[in-house]
Coordinates of C-alpha atoms and ligand atoms in Angstrom, one line a residue:
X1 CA 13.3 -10.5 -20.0
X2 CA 12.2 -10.9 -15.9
X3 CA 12.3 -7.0 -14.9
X4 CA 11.4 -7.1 -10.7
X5 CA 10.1 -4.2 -8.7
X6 CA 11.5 -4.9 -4.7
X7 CA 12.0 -2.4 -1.6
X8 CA 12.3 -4.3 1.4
X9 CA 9.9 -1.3 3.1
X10 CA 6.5 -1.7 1.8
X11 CA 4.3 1.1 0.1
X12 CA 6.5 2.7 -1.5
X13 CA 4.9 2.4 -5.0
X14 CA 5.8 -1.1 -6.2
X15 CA 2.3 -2.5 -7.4
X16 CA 1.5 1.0 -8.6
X17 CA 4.3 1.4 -11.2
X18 CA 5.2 -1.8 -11.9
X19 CA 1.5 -2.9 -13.0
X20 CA 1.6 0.3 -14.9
X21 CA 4.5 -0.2 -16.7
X22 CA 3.2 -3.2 -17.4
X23 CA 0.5 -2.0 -19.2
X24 CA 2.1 0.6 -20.7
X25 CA 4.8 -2.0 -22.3
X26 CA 2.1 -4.4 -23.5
X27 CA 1.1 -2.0 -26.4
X28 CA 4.5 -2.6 -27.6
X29 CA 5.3 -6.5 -26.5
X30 CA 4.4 -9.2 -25.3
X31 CA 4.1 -8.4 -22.0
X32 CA 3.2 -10.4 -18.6
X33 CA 2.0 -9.2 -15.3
X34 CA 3.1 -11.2 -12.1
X35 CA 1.7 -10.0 -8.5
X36 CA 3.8 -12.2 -6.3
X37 CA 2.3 -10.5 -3.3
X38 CA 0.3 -14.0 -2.4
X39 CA -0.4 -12.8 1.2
X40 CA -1.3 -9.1 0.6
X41 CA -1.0 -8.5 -2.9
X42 CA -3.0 -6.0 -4.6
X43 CA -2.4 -6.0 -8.4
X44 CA -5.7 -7.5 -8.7
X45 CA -7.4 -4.3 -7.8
X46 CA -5.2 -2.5 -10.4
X47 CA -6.9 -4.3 -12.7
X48 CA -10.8 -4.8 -11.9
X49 CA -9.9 -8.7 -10.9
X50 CA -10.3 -8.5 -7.0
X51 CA -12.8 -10.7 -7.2
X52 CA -11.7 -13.6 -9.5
X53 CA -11.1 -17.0 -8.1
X54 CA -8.4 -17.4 -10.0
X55 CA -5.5 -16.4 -8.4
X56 CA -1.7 -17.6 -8.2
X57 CA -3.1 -18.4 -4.5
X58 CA -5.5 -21.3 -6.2
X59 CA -2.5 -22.2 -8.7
X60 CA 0.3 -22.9 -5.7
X61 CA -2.3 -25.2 -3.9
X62 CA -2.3 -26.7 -6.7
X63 CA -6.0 -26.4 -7.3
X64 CA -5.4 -24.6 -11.1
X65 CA -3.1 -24.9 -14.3
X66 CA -1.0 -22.3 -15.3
X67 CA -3.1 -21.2 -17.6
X68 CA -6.2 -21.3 -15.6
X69 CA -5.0 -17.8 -13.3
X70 CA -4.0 -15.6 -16.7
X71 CA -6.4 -13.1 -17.0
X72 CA -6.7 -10.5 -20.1
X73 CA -6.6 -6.5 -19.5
X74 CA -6.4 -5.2 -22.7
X75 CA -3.4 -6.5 -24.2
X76 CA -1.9 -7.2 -21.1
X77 CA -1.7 -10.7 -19.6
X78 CA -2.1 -11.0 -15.7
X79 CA -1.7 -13.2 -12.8
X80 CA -2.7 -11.5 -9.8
X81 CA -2.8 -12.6 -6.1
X82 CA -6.1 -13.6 -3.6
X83 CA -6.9 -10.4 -2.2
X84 CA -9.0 -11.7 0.4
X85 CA -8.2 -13.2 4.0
X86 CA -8.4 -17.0 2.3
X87 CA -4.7 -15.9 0.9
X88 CA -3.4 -16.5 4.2
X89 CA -3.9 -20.6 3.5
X90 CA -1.4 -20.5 0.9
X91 CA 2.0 -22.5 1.0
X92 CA 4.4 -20.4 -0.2
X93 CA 6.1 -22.9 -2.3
X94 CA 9.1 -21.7 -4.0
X95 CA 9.5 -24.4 -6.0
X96 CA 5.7 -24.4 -7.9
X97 CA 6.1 -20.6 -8.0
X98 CA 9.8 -20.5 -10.3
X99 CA 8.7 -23.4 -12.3
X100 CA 5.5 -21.0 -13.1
X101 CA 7.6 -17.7 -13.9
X102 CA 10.1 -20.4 -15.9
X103 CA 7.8 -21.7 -17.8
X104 CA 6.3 -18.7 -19.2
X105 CA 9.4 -17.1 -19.9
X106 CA 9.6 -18.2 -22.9
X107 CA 5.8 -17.1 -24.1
X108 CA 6.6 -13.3 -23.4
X109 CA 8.7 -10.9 -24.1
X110 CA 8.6 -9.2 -20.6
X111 CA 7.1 -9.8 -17.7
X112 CA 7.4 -7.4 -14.7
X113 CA 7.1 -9.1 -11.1
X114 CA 5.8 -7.4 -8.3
X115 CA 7.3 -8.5 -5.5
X116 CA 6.4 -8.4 -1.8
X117 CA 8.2 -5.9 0.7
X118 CA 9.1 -8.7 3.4
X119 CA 12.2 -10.7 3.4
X120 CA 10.9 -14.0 4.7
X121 CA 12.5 -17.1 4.9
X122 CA 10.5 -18.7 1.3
X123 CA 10.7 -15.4 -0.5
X124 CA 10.8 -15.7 -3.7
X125 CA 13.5 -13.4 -3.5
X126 CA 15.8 -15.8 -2.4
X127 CA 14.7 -18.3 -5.0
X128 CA 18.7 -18.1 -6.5
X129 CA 20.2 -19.0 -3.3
X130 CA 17.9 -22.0 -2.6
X131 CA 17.4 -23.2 -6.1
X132 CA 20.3 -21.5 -7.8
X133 CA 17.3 -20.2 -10.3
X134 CA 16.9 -16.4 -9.8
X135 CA 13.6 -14.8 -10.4
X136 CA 14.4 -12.0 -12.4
X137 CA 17.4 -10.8 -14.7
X138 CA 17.1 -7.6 -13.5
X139 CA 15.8 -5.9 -10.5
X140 CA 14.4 -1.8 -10.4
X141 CA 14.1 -0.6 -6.3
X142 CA 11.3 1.4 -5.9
X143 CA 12.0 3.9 -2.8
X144 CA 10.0 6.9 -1.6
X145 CA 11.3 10.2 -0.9
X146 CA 11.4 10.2 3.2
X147 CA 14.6 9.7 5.4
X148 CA 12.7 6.1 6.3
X149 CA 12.2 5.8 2.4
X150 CA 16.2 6.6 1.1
X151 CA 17.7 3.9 4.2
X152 CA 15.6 1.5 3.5
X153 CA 16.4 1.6 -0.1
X154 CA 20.1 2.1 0.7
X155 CA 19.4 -1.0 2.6
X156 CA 17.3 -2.7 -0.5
X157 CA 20.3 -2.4 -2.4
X158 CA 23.1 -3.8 -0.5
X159 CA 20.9 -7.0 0.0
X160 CA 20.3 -7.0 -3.6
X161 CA 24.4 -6.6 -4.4
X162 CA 25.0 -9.4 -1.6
X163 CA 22.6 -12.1 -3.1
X164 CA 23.6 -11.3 -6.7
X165 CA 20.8 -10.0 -8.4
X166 CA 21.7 -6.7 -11.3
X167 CA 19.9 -3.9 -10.2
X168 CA 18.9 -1.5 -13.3
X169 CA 18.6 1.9 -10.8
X170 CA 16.2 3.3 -8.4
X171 CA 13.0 5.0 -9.2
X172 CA 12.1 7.6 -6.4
X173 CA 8.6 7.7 -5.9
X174 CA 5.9 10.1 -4.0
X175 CA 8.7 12.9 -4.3
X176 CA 7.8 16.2 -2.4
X177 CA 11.2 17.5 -2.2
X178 CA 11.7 16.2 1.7
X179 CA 15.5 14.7 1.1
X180 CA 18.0 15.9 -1.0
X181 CA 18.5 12.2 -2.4
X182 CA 20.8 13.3 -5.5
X183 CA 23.4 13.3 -3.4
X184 CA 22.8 10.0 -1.2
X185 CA 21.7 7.5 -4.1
X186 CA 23.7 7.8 -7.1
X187 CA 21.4 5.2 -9.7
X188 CA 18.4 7.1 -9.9
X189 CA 16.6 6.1 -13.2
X190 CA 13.5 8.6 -12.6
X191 CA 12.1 10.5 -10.2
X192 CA 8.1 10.1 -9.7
X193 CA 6.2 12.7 -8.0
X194 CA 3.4 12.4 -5.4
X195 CA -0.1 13.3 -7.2
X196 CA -2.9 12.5 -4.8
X197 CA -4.5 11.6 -8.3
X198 CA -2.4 8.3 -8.2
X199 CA -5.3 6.9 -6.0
X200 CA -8.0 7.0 -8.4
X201 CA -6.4 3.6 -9.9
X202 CA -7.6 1.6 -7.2
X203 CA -11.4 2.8 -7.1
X204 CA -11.7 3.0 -10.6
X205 CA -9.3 -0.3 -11.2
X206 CA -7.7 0.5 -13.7
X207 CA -3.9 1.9 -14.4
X208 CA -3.3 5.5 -14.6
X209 CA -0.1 5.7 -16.6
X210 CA -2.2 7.2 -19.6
X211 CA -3.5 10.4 -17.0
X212 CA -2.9 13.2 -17.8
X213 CA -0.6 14.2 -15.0
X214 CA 3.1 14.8 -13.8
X215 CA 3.4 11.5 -12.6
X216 CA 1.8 9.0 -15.5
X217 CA 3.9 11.6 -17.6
X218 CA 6.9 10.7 -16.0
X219 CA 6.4 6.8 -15.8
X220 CA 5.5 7.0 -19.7
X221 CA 9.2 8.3 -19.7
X222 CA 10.7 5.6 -17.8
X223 CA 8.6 2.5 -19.4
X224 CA 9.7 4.3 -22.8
X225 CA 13.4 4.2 -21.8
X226 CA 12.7 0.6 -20.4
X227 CA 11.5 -0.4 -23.8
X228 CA 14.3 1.2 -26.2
X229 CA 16.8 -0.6 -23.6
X230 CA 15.6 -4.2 -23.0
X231 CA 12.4 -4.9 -25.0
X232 CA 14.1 -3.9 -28.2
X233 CA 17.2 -5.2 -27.7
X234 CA 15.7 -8.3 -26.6
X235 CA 14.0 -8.6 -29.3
X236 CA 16.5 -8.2 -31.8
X237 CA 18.2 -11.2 -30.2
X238 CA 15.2 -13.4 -30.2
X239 CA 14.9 -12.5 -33.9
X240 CA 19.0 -12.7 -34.6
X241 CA 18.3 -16.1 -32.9
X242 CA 15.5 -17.2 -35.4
X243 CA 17.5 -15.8 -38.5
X244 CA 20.3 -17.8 -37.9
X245 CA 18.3 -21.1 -36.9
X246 CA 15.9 -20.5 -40.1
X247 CA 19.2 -20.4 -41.8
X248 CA 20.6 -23.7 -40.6
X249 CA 17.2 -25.4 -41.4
X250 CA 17.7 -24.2 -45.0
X251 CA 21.4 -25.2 -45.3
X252 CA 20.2 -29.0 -43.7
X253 CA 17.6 -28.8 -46.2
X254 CA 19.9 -27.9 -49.3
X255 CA 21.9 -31.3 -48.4
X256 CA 19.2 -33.6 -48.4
Ligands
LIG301 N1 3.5 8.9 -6.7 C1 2.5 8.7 -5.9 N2 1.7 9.7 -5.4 C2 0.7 9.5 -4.5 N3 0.4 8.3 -4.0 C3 1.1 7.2 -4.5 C4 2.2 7.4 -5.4 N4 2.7 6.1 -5.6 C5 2.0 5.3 -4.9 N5 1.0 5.9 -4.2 C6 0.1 5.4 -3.2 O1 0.8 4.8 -2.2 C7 0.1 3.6 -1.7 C8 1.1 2.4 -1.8 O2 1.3 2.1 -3.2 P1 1.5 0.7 -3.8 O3 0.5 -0.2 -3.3 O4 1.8 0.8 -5.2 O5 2.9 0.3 -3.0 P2 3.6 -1.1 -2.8 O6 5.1 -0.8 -2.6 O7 3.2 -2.0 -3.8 O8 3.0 -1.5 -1.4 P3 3.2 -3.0 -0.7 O9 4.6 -2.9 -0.1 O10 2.1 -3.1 0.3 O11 3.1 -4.0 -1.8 C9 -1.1 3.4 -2.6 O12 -2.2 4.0 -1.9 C10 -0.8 4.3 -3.8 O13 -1.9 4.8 -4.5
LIG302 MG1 2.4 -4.0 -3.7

């Protein structure tokens, strides 16, 4: 399962809870990290790797193997982005990056990618109208709660219904009570609130989703719901799968 975090505005929360939730599923699966942010990602700095050369930068020049750029935080696997001004000699090649995400699809049981705010021609974004190969199964917009915040994921959305990617909801981040969104967005999945203690992540480079505060609270809830829906499910048809293949290699067997 390929679960994407996307807004087409940027800072509204993206890196922060998706590499959380990231970490917070790995306790219970398999669970891959993917900063696709090449040009300004920041995923590294999430997790104390800001200043590893080995970056899915190094891997689209084709410098590095696959498994050259995955780096262990606890039991979560992670491929992060250059965060320095090198990043900007990078060829965004669609083509390298879905055969990467492809490939290890089948090693995990989730990975969450982090995608980049921008809509540019080469986004991976757009990877299932070029390629006909989409990058994720399921997409979660993260908006904030200002008036620039609820159009712009308004706006997220419809792009997301016109190029045919399932959207699970929208999680509204950095709330302070400025717009009554209840009304205006009808697939809210959580609402996160802004905790000036969310910035300690990046200095101490670590994830905060195990603080003890509103907002880790609250994205404990959603990565919980996320897990009873899609990591266990998924699950239980990976394992129906190996049941009934274990099965037919027994019934083959009982012939010969
Ligand atoms: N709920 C919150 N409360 C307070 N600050 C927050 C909250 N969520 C995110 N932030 C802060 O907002 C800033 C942007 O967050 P983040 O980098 O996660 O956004 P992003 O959408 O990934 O940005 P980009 O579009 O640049 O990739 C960071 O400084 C982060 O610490
Ligand atoms: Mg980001």
């Amino acid at each position: 399962m390929r679960i994407g975090f996307y807004n087409i505005q940027g800072g509204t929360g993206k890196t922060t809870i998706s590499g959380n939730i990231a970490y917070y599923l790995s306790s219970k699966a398999k669970t891959l990290y993917i900063d696709c942010d090449i040009y300004a990602g920041t995923g590294s700095l999430l997790f104390g790797f800001e200043d590893t050369p080995y970056t899915l930068n190094s891997y689209l020049s084709g410098n590095l193997d696959i498994n050259d750029i995955i780096h262990n935080y606890d039991e979560l696997d992670v491929i992060i982005s250059d965060t320095s001004p090198n990043s900007f000699n990078t060829d965004l090649n669609q083509r390298r990056m879905v055969d990467l995400i492809y490939e290890l699809n089948n090693k995990y049981d989730i990975i969450i990618i982090d995608l980049p705010p921008n809509i540019v021609e080469g986004s991976l974004l757009f990877s299932s109208l070029n390629l006909d190969e989409k990058i994720v199964n399921k997409m979660i917009v993260i908006g904030e709660d200002s008036i620039p915040g609820v159009i712009n994921t308004i706006k997220t959305k419809e792009l997301l219904y016109a190029i045919d990617i399932d959207c699970i909801g929208v999680v509204l981040n950095k709330n302070r009570n400025i717009v009554e969104f209840e009304g205006i967005l009808e697939d809210i999945i959580a609402v996160l609130p802004y905790e000036i203690t969310v910035e300690d992540q990046w200095i101490k480079g670590e994830p905060v989703v195990l603080a003890r505060n509103k907002f880790s609270k609250e994205l404990s809830n959603l990565a919980e719901d996320l897990a009873e829906i899609y990591i266990k499910k998924d699950l239980a048809s990976t394992r129906a799968l190996k049941v009934a293949k274990d099965l037919k290699d027994t019934k083959s067997n009982i012939k010969k």
